[in-house]
Coordinates of C-alpha atoms in Angstrom, one line a residue:
Chain A
M1 CA -5.9 -31.6 14.9
E2 CA -8.0 -29.5 17.3
L3 CA -7.9 -25.8 16.4
T4 CA -8.9 -23.1 18.7
G5 CA -10.1 -19.5 18.3
R6 CA -10.2 -18.0 14.8
A7 CA -7.8 -20.6 13.6
R8 CA -10.7 -23.1 13.6
A9 CA -11.9 -21.3 10.5
S10 CA -8.7 -22.0 8.6
Q11 CA -9.2 -22.8 5.0
S12 CA -7.0 -24.3 2.3
P13 CA -4.6 -21.6 1.1
P14 CA -6.3 -21.1 -2.3
A15 CA -9.7 -20.9 -0.7
A16 CA -8.4 -18.5 1.9
L17 CA -6.8 -16.3 -0.7
L18 CA -9.9 -16.2 -2.9
G19 CA -12.0 -15.6 0.2
A20 CA -9.8 -12.7 1.2
F21 CA -9.9 -11.3 -2.3
S22 CA -13.6 -11.6 -2.4
S23 CA -14.0 -10.0 0.9
F24 CA -11.7 -7.2 -0.2
V25 CA -13.8 -6.6 -3.3
A26 CA -17.0 -6.8 -1.2
A27 CA -15.6 -4.3 1.3
A28 CA -14.7 -2.0 -1.6
L29 CA -18.2 -2.2 -2.8
N30 CA -19.7 -1.6 0.6
P31 CA -17.6 0.3 3.1
Q32 CA -20.1 -0.3 5.9
E33 CA -19.6 -4.0 5.4
E34 CA -15.9 -3.4 5.6
L35 CA -16.3 -1.8 8.9
R36 CA -18.4 -4.6 10.2
A37 CA -15.9 -7.1 8.9
E38 CA -13.1 -5.5 10.9
R39 CA -13.1 -7.9 13.8
K40 CA -10.0 -8.2 15.8
P41 CA -8.6 -11.7 16.4
D42 CA -9.6 -13.1 19.8
P43 CA -6.9 -12.2 22.3
V44 CA -6.1 -15.8 23.1
L45 CA -3.2 -18.0 22.3
V46 CA -4.3 -20.0 19.2
Q47 CA -2.8 -22.7 17.2
I48 CA -2.9 -22.5 13.5
E49 CA -2.6 -25.2 10.9
A50 CA -1.1 -23.1 8.3
V51 CA -1.1 -25.6 5.4
P52 CA -3.8 -28.0 6.2
S53 CA -3.8 -30.1 3.1
R54 CA -0.9 -31.5 1.2
S55 CA -3.2 -32.8 -1.5
A56 CA -4.5 -29.3 -2.5
V57 CA -1.2 -28.1 -3.6
S58 CA 2.3 -29.6 -3.6
I59 CA 3.7 -28.3 -0.4
P60 CA 6.3 -30.6 1.1
T61 CA 5.9 -29.8 4.8
R62 CA 3.3 -28.8 7.3
F63 CA 3.6 -26.1 9.9
E64 CA 2.0 -25.4 13.1
L65 CA 2.3 -21.9 14.6
E66 CA 1.8 -20.4 17.9
Y67 CA 0.6 -16.9 17.9
S68 CA 0.6 -14.1 20.5
E69 CA 0.1 -10.4 20.5
V70 CA 2.8 -8.1 21.9
T71 CA 0.9 -4.9 21.6
G72 CA -2.6 -4.1 20.7
S73 CA -5.8 -3.1 22.4
G74 CA -6.7 -6.7 23.1
G75 CA -3.2 -8.0 23.5
L76 CA -1.9 -10.5 26.0
S77 CA 0.7 -8.0 27.1
S78 CA 0.3 -5.0 29.3
A79 CA 2.3 -3.0 26.8
R80 CA 1.0 0.5 26.0
P81 CA -0.6 0.2 22.5
F82 CA 0.6 2.3 19.6
R83 CA -1.8 5.2 18.9
R84 CA -0.7 6.9 15.7
S85 CA 1.8 4.9 13.7
L86 CA 3.8 1.6 13.7
L87 CA 6.5 2.0 11.1
G88 CA 8.9 -0.8 11.7
I89 CA 10.0 -3.7 13.8
A90 CA 13.4 -5.4 14.5
A91 CA 14.7 -8.2 16.6
G92 CA 17.4 -7.0 18.9
D93 CA 20.1 -8.5 21.1
R94 CA 18.9 -11.1 23.6
D95 CA 15.8 -11.6 21.3
S96 CA 14.3 -8.4 22.5
I97 CA 11.8 -6.7 20.2
F98 CA 12.4 -3.1 18.9
A99 CA 9.4 -1.4 17.5
L100 CA 9.3 2.0 15.8
G101 CA 6.1 4.0 16.1
D102 CA 4.5 7.1 17.5
G103 CA 7.8 8.9 17.0
E104 CA 9.7 6.7 19.5
V105 CA 11.4 3.3 19.8
R106 CA 9.9 0.9 22.2
I107 CA 11.7 -2.1 23.4
F108 CA 10.0 -5.3 24.6
S109 CA 11.3 -8.5 26.2
P110 CA 10.9 -11.7 24.0
G111 CA 7.7 -12.3 26.0
G112 CA 6.3 -8.8 25.2
R113 CA 7.1 -7.1 28.5
P114 CA 7.9 -3.4 28.0
E115 CA 11.6 -2.7 28.7
G116 CA 11.9 0.9 27.7
S117 CA 11.4 3.6 25.1
W118 CA 13.1 6.6 23.7
K119 CA 12.6 9.3 21.1
A120 CA 13.4 8.1 17.6
P121 CA 15.1 10.5 15.1
D122 CA 12.7 12.7 13.2
Q123 CA 11.0 11.2 10.2
S124 CA 12.4 7.7 10.8
A125 CA 10.8 5.2 8.5
C126 CA 12.5 2.0 9.4
L127 CA 15.0 0.5 11.8
T128 CA 17.3 -2.5 12.4
V129 CA 19.4 -3.6 15.4
S130 CA 22.9 -5.1 15.1
A131 CA 24.2 -8.0 17.1
D132 CA 25.8 -5.6 19.6
G133 CA 22.6 -3.7 20.2
T134 CA 23.4 -0.7 18.0
V135 CA 20.2 0.7 16.5
F136 CA 20.2 2.0 12.9
F137 CA 17.4 4.1 11.5
G138 CA 16.5 5.2 7.9
S139 CA 14.9 8.5 7.3
P140 CA 14.6 10.5 4.1
G141 CA 18.1 11.0 2.9
R142 CA 19.8 10.0 6.1
V143 CA 20.9 7.0 8.2
H144 CA 21.0 7.5 12.0
I145 CA 23.0 5.4 14.4
Y146 CA 22.0 5.1 18.1
S147 CA 23.0 3.0 21.1
R148 CA 20.6 0.5 22.6
D149 CA 19.8 3.1 25.2
G150 CA 19.0 5.8 22.8
N151 CA 22.2 7.8 22.7
R152 CA 23.1 9.2 19.3
L153 CA 26.3 7.8 18.0
G154 CA 26.3 9.3 14.5
E155 CA 24.5 9.8 11.2
F156 CA 25.3 10.2 7.5
A157 CA 23.6 11.3 4.3
A158 CA 22.3 8.7 1.9
G159 CA 21.7 9.2 -1.8
E160 CA 23.0 11.8 -4.2
S161 CA 23.0 15.5 -4.0
G162 CA 19.5 16.7 -4.9
R163 CA 18.2 13.2 -4.9
P164 CA 18.1 11.9 -1.4
A165 CA 17.6 8.3 -0.7
E166 CA 14.0 7.3 0.2
I167 CA 15.1 4.7 2.7
T168 CA 12.5 2.0 3.3
A169 CA 14.7 -0.6 4.9
V170 CA 18.1 -0.6 6.6
K171 CA 20.1 -3.8 7.5
I172 CA 23.6 -4.7 8.6
C173 CA 25.8 -7.0 6.5
G174 CA 29.1 -7.7 8.3
K175 CA 30.7 -4.3 8.7
E176 CA 28.5 -2.6 6.1
I177 CA 25.2 -0.8 6.4
L178 CA 22.7 -1.5 3.6
A179 CA 20.0 1.0 2.9
A180 CA 17.2 0.2 0.5
D181 CA 16.5 3.3 -1.6
A182 CA 13.0 3.2 -3.0
A183 CA 13.5 6.4 -5.0
A184 CA 16.6 5.1 -6.9
R185 CA 15.2 1.5 -6.6
I186 CA 18.5 0.1 -5.5
I187 CA 20.2 -1.1 -2.3
R188 CA 23.0 1.2 -1.3
R189 CA 26.1 -0.1 0.6
Y190 CA 27.8 2.1 3.2
D191 CA 30.5 1.8 5.7
R192 CA 30.0 3.1 9.2
E193 CA 31.4 6.4 8.3
G194 CA 28.8 6.9 5.6
K195 CA 31.1 6.3 2.6
Q196 CA 29.1 4.6 -0.2
L197 CA 30.8 1.4 -1.2
G198 CA 28.5 0.3 -4.0
A199 CA 24.9 -0.5 -5.0
I200 CA 22.9 -3.7 -5.5
G201 CA 19.9 -4.3 -7.7
A202 CA 21.1 -3.4 -11.2
H203 CA 22.5 -6.1 -13.3
G204 CA 22.3 -6.7 -17.1
K205 CA 18.7 -6.2 -18.2
I206 CA 17.6 -5.9 -14.6
R207 CA 18.1 -2.2 -14.5
S208 CA 16.7 -1.8 -11.0
F209 CA 14.1 -3.2 -8.7
M210 CA 10.5 -2.5 -9.9
L211 CA 8.6 -0.8 -7.1
P212 CA 5.2 0.3 -8.2
N213 CA 4.3 0.9 -4.5
R214 CA 7.6 2.7 -3.8
F215 CA 8.7 0.3 -1.1
L216 CA 11.9 -1.8 -1.2
D217 CA 12.5 -4.3 1.6
M218 CA 15.4 -6.7 2.1
D219 CA 17.3 -8.8 4.6
V220 CA 20.6 -10.5 5.0
D221 CA 20.9 -14.2 5.8
A222 CA 23.6 -15.8 8.0
G223 CA 25.8 -16.5 5.0
G224 CA 25.8 -12.8 3.9
V225 CA 23.4 -13.3 1.0
I226 CA 21.1 -10.4 0.5
R227 CA 17.5 -11.3 -0.1
A228 CA 15.4 -8.5 -1.6
A229 CA 11.8 -8.3 -2.6
D230 CA 11.1 -7.2 -6.3
P231 CA 7.4 -6.6 -6.1
G232 CA 6.8 -5.4 -9.6
R233 CA 8.3 -8.6 -10.9
H234 CA 6.6 -10.7 -8.2
R235 CA 9.9 -12.1 -7.2
V236 CA 12.3 -12.7 -4.3
T237 CA 15.8 -12.1 -5.4
A238 CA 19.2 -13.0 -4.0
W239 CA 22.4 -11.0 -4.3
N240 CA 25.9 -10.9 -3.1
L241 CA 27.6 -7.8 -1.8
K242 CA 29.3 -7.2 -5.1
G243 CA 25.8 -6.8 -6.6
E244 CA 25.8 -10.0 -8.5
P245 CA 22.5 -11.8 -8.8
L246 CA 22.5 -15.2 -7.1
G247 CA 19.0 -16.4 -7.9
Q248 CA 15.3 -15.6 -7.7
F249 CA 12.0 -17.2 -7.3
G250 CA 8.3 -16.3 -7.5
K251 CA 5.7 -15.3 -10.1
F252 CA 2.3 -13.7 -10.3
G253 CA -0.6 -16.0 -9.6
L254 CA -3.9 -16.1 -7.7
R255 CA -4.7 -19.7 -7.3
N256 CA -1.4 -21.2 -6.2
P257 CA -0.5 -20.0 -2.7
E258 CA 3.2 -20.2 -3.7
D259 CA 2.6 -17.3 -6.2
F260 CA 2.2 -13.6 -5.4
V261 CA -1.0 -11.8 -6.0
G262 CA -1.8 -8.3 -7.0
C263 CA 0.2 -5.7 -8.9
C264 CA 3.2 -5.8 -6.7
N265 CA 4.1 -8.4 -4.2
P266 CA 5.8 -9.4 -2.0
V267 CA 6.2 -6.1 -0.3
N268 CA 8.1 -7.0 2.9
L269 CA 10.7 -9.7 3.5
A270 CA 12.8 -11.2 6.3
V271 CA 15.1 -14.1 6.6
T272 CA 15.2 -16.7 9.5
P273 CA 18.5 -17.7 11.1
D274 CA 18.3 -21.0 9.2
G275 CA 17.8 -19.4 5.8
K276 CA 14.0 -19.6 5.4
I277 CA 12.5 -16.6 3.7
V278 CA 9.5 -14.8 5.2
T279 CA 7.4 -12.6 2.9
A280 CA 4.5 -10.3 3.5
E281 CA 1.9 -9.4 0.8
K282 CA -0.8 -6.8 0.5
V283 CA -4.3 -7.1 -1.0
A284 CA -4.7 -10.5 0.7
A285 CA -2.7 -9.4 3.7
R286 CA -0.7 -12.5 4.5
V287 CA 2.7 -13.8 5.5
K288 CA 4.3 -16.8 3.9
V289 CA 7.4 -18.8 4.8
Y290 CA 9.5 -20.3 2.0
A291 CA 12.5 -22.6 2.0
A292 CA 15.7 -20.9 0.8
G293 CA 15.2 -22.2 -2.7
G294 CA 11.6 -21.2 -3.0
P295 CA 9.2 -24.0 -2.0
L296 CA 6.4 -22.7 0.1
L297 CA 6.4 -24.0 3.7
A298 CA 3.6 -22.1 5.4
V299 CA 1.0 -19.4 5.0
I300 CA 0.0 -17.2 7.9
G301 CA -3.5 -16.4 6.8
P302 CA -5.1 -13.0 6.2
E303 CA -7.4 -13.4 9.2
H304 CA -4.7 -12.1 11.5
F305 CA -4.1 -8.8 9.6
D306 CA -6.0 -5.7 8.5
P307 CA -7.1 -6.2 4.9
R308 CA -6.3 -2.5 4.2
C309 CA -2.6 -3.0 4.9
T310 CA -0.2 -2.0 2.2
H311 CA 2.7 -3.2 4.3
L312 CA 3.3 -5.8 7.0
H313 CA 6.6 -5.1 8.6
L314 CA 8.6 -8.2 9.3
A315 CA 11.5 -9.3 11.5
V316 CA 12.8 -12.7 12.7
D317 CA 14.6 -13.2 16.0
A318 CA 17.4 -15.5 16.7
K319 CA 15.0 -18.3 17.7
G320 CA 13.2 -18.0 14.3
R321 CA 10.1 -16.4 15.7
I322 CA 8.4 -14.3 13.1
L323 CA 7.5 -10.7 14.3
V324 CA 4.8 -9.0 12.3
A325 CA 3.9 -5.3 12.7
D326 CA 0.5 -4.5 11.3
P327 CA 0.5 -0.7 10.6
M328 CA -3.2 -0.4 10.3
R329 CA -4.2 -2.1 13.5
L330 CA -1.1 -0.9 15.2
E331 CA -0.4 -4.4 16.5
I332 CA 2.7 -6.5 16.8
K333 CA 2.2 -10.3 16.5
V334 CA 4.6 -13.1 17.1
F335 CA 4.4 -16.4 15.3
S336 CA 6.6 -19.3 16.0
A337 CA 6.7 -22.7 14.2
K338 CA 7.0 -26.1 15.7
P339 CA 7.0 -29.5 14.0
V340 CA 3.8 -31.3 13.6
Q341 CA 3.8 -35.1 14.3
G342 CA 3.8 -36.8 10.9
G343 CA 4.0 -33.5 9.1
G344 CA 7.7 -33.7 8.0
E345 CA 10.6 -31.5 8.7
L346 CA 10.4 -27.7 8.8
A347 CA 13.5 -27.2 6.7
Chain B
M1 CA -50.3 65.5 12.6
S2 CA -51.4 61.9 12.0
D3 CA -51.2 62.5 8.2
K4 CA -47.6 63.7 8.6
S5 CA -46.8 60.8 10.9
S6 CA -48.2 58.2 8.5
R7 CA -46.3 59.8 5.6
R8 CA -43.1 59.6 7.5
Q9 CA -43.8 56.0 8.5
F10 CA -44.6 55.3 4.8
M11 CA -41.3 56.9 3.7
D12 CA -39.4 54.9 6.4
R13 CA -40.9 51.6 5.3
S14 CA -40.3 52.4 1.7
L15 CA -36.6 53.2 2.3
R16 CA -36.2 50.1 4.4
I17 CA -37.7 47.9 1.7
V18 CA -35.6 49.5 -1.0
G19 CA -32.5 49.1 1.2
L20 CA -33.2 45.4 1.9
A21 CA -34.0 44.8 -1.8
G22 CA -30.6 46.4 -2.7
I23 CA -28.8 44.3 -0.2
G24 CA -30.6 41.2 -1.4
G25 CA -29.8 42.1 -5.0
A26 CA -26.2 42.7 -4.3
A27 CA -26.0 39.4 -2.4
A28 CA -27.6 37.6 -5.4
V29 CA -25.2 39.2 -7.8
L30 CA -22.2 38.3 -5.7
T31 CA -23.5 34.7 -5.2
K32 CA -24.0 34.3 -8.9
R33 CA -20.6 35.8 -9.7
A34 CA -19.0 33.4 -7.1
A35 CA -20.9 30.5 -8.6
S36 CA -19.8 31.5 -12.1
N37 CA -16.2 31.1 -10.9
T38 CA -16.8 27.6 -9.7
V39 CA -17.4 24.3 -11.4
F40 CA -18.5 20.9 -10.3
Q41 CA -15.7 18.3 -9.9
V42 CA -15.2 14.9 -8.3
D43 CA -13.2 14.8 -5.1
P44 CA -11.1 11.7 -5.5
S45 CA -10.6 11.4 -1.7
K46 CA -14.4 10.9 -1.3
C47 CA -15.3 9.1 -4.5
V48 CA -16.0 5.4 -4.1
A49 CA -16.5 4.9 -7.9
C50 CA -20.1 3.7 -7.4
D51 CA -21.1 4.0 -11.1
L52 CA -23.7 6.7 -10.4
C53 CA -21.6 9.2 -12.4
R54 CA -22.2 7.1 -15.5
T55 CA -25.9 6.6 -14.9
S56 CA -26.9 9.9 -13.4
C57 CA -25.4 12.4 -15.9
V58 CA -27.9 14.1 -18.1
L59 CA -25.8 13.2 -21.1
A60 CA -26.3 9.9 -22.8
H61 CA -22.5 9.4 -22.7
S62 CA -21.6 10.7 -19.3
A63 CA -19.3 13.8 -19.0
V64 CA -17.3 11.9 -16.4
R65 CA -14.1 10.2 -17.5
A66 CA -11.4 8.2 -15.7
V67 CA -8.0 9.9 -15.5
N68 CA -4.6 8.4 -14.8
D69 CA -2.5 10.5 -12.5
F70 CA 0.8 9.4 -14.1
P71 CA 3.2 10.5 -11.3
K72 CA 1.2 8.2 -8.9
C73 CA 1.0 5.3 -11.4
G74 CA 3.3 2.3 -10.8
Y75 CA 3.5 1.5 -14.5
C76 CA 2.9 -2.1 -13.4
Q77 CA 3.2 -5.0 -15.7
L78 CA 0.1 -6.4 -14.0
C79 CA -2.2 -3.5 -13.4
P80 CA -5.2 -4.5 -11.2
A81 CA -7.2 -1.8 -12.9
Y82 CA -6.5 -3.2 -16.4
Y83 CA -6.5 -6.9 -15.8
D84 CA -9.3 -8.8 -14.1
V85 CA -6.9 -10.7 -11.9
T86 CA -9.6 -13.3 -11.1
S87 CA -9.8 -14.4 -14.8
Q88 CA -7.9 -17.4 -16.2
P89 CA -4.3 -16.7 -16.9
D90 CA -2.9 -17.1 -20.4
E91 CA 0.3 -19.0 -21.4
M92 CA 2.4 -16.0 -20.2
G93 CA 0.7 -16.2 -16.8
L94 CA -1.2 -12.9 -17.3
P95 CA -5.0 -12.8 -16.7
T96 CA -7.1 -13.0 -19.9
G97 CA -9.9 -10.8 -18.6
K98 CA -10.0 -7.0 -18.4
V99 CA -11.6 -4.8 -15.9
C100 CA -13.0 -2.2 -18.3
P101 CA -16.2 -3.3 -19.9
R102 CA -15.6 -0.9 -22.9
D103 CA -11.9 -1.6 -23.3
A104 CA -11.2 2.1 -22.7
L105 CA -8.1 1.5 -20.7
K106 CA -5.1 1.1 -23.0
R107 CA -1.8 -0.6 -22.1
Q108 CA 1.5 -0.1 -23.9
V109 CA 5.0 -0.8 -23.0
V110 CA 7.2 2.2 -22.5
G111 CA 10.9 3.0 -22.1
K112 CA 13.6 0.5 -23.0
I113 CA 11.9 -2.7 -24.0
D114 CA 13.1 -6.2 -23.0
E115 CA 11.5 -8.5 -25.5
E116 CA 12.7 -11.7 -23.7
D117 CA 11.4 -10.9 -20.2
P118 CA 8.3 -8.8 -20.0
N119 CA 8.9 -8.6 -16.3
N120 CA 11.7 -6.1 -17.0
N121 CA 9.4 -3.6 -18.8
Y122 CA 7.3 -0.7 -17.7
Y123 CA 3.7 -0.3 -18.9
E124 CA 1.8 2.9 -19.4
Y125 CA -2.0 3.0 -19.0
T126 CA -4.0 5.6 -20.8
I127 CA -7.7 6.2 -21.2
D128 CA -9.5 6.3 -24.5
E129 CA -11.9 9.1 -23.6
S130 CA -14.2 8.3 -26.6
L131 CA -14.9 4.9 -25.0
C132 CA -14.7 5.7 -21.3
D133 CA -18.1 6.4 -19.8
G134 CA -17.0 7.0 -16.2
C135 CA -18.3 3.8 -14.7
G136 CA -15.3 3.8 -12.3
K137 CA -14.5 0.1 -12.4
C138 CA -10.9 0.8 -13.1
V139 CA -10.8 3.5 -10.4
K140 CA -12.2 1.2 -7.8
A141 CA -9.7 -1.5 -8.8
C142 CA -6.8 1.0 -8.5
K143 CA -7.6 2.0 -5.0
P144 CA -5.1 1.0 -2.2
P145 CA -4.1 -1.5 -1.1
A146 CA -4.5 -3.2 -4.5
G147 CA -3.3 -0.2 -6.5
N148 CA -1.7 3.2 -5.9
G149 CA -4.9 5.2 -6.4
A150 CA -3.5 6.7 -9.5
L151 CA -6.8 6.5 -11.4
R152 CA -9.6 8.8 -10.5
L153 CA -12.9 10.2 -12.0
E154 CA -13.0 13.7 -13.4
I155 CA -15.8 15.7 -15.0
R156 CA -15.0 16.9 -18.4
Y157 CA -16.1 20.5 -18.9
S158 CA -15.8 20.2 -22.6
Q159 CA -18.6 17.6 -22.5
C160 CA -20.8 19.5 -19.9
F161 CA -23.7 21.7 -20.7
E162 CA -22.3 24.1 -18.1
C163 CA -25.8 24.9 -17.0
D164 CA -24.5 25.6 -13.4
S165 CA -26.3 22.5 -12.2
C166 CA -25.1 18.9 -12.0
A167 CA -27.4 15.9 -12.0
I168 CA -24.8 13.7 -10.4
Q169 CA -24.1 16.0 -7.4
P170 CA -27.5 15.4 -5.6
V171 CA -27.4 11.6 -6.0
C172 CA -23.7 11.1 -5.1
P173 CA -23.8 9.0 -1.9
E174 CA -20.5 10.3 -0.7
D175 CA -21.0 14.0 -1.5
A176 CA -17.9 13.6 -3.7
V177 CA -19.2 16.0 -6.4
V178 CA -18.2 19.4 -5.1
R179 CA -17.9 22.9 -6.3
V180 CA -14.3 24.0 -6.9
A181 CA -12.8 27.2 -8.2
T182 CA -12.6 27.2 -11.9
P183 CA -9.4 25.4 -12.6
G184 CA -7.1 25.0 -15.5
L185 CA -7.5 21.4 -16.7
S186 CA -5.3 18.9 -14.9
P187 CA -2.3 17.8 -16.9
A188 CA -3.9 14.5 -17.6
A189 CA -7.1 16.1 -18.8
E190 CA -5.1 18.6 -21.0
H191 CA -3.3 15.7 -22.5
A192 CA -6.5 13.9 -23.2
E193 CA -8.3 16.9 -24.7
S194 CA -5.3 17.9 -26.9
Q195 CA -5.3 14.3 -28.2
E196 CA -9.0 14.5 -28.8
S197 CA -8.8 17.8 -30.7
S198 CA -5.9 16.6 -32.8

């Protein structure tokens, strides 16, 4: 396969991971080197062979990804780049892209054309968009509800009195609003009026999610199963709305790309319409795609992201395109998969 | 006339010199008093844990120690400052190597303990100050994004000569050793010193 741009330098996942870790250590030893190493990816459409060798590790399928930038100083789009912050990303109705940053919400067409922007609620830390275009924000102790055009529809308090929820993710599950509370280390369930219906994350000996980095991310699949990252345990967990655990996968490891590196990974998580699970890790900033049961399908290598990232915000649109917001480079990138001839199925 | 003039000039000069000497003396006293109310300390926001604190201190066993800021600590099962994550894993999947060359960072399970699944436990990391020499390897490994930045280096005044001079300060490449107002010890330092004295 002919690779172009930076993708030509693709390595086998273990080598890429060790390389990224080594470069991180080297950068920590010499900050000047780190600055020199911070090269932005070439602003060209590239093709990436995410898992180049089946023999290196037992990965059943191969992936090919197309990549483009929505925003960024060298992006393909004419979109105004984010200047100060990029806190969240969501796929909206009609596959539009909603990004939260610089104190506002910016809306892009699926191709990255700016469609509008409006002021976000103060201290908003995350957002999601429901199928009807309603936009939900999480801020310290509050959930805010806005129309697609930025009109305020309502808000309610989240958490307990004197212990407000530290909301790091908000999602919609049927008629319920789910708010990931990193302070209480649980997922809180609310109806649209703000009445708490229950909590997810504590069951048996699992007293709550383990969040050394104080960040809890989750998503809901088409069947209503809630997938949540449990970074302190290096796991991806599955729950139903009643709070019953349905399964988990993942463990710590450095050499096998299926495993999660560092003290606490995966940090971010999203689910594709067909049930694949997308995770994002820090230290070796990378995005991985897993089948619903856990087998690894693809690695989107660290070369696309800033190595200093402690988060990579994720979303997946209805077409299965993976949207990644890099909060250090203030860039949004879109990755889409397509089958490779002779490479097997994507599922 | 000229005699009177020269006497007056002499008196003028003498008064000026005495005045300037007085101002200079007062400034020196104030400066010394100000300096006596300050101490050298490591600014964690500047520190890059370069190991010069260990090698440049005039003491054979440096007066600098690593300190864990517990509210910032994640109590991780797999602390990147404790484990050398690049070392071979054991049968439990945990790395066999440690970051600290003097084994000064101690790990113990805290809270309600799940014997069956260690993933459900929290782990506290404390520093044995009799072993720590301020090399900063753990501090570097704890820096974001790998860790939370809970570990930092701190000058222990109980170890210092308090000579109002610091051998580390002029060699620090990041100017991270700075004068700060005489503090009470940080909670972590107080905890360590009380343990040391007991």
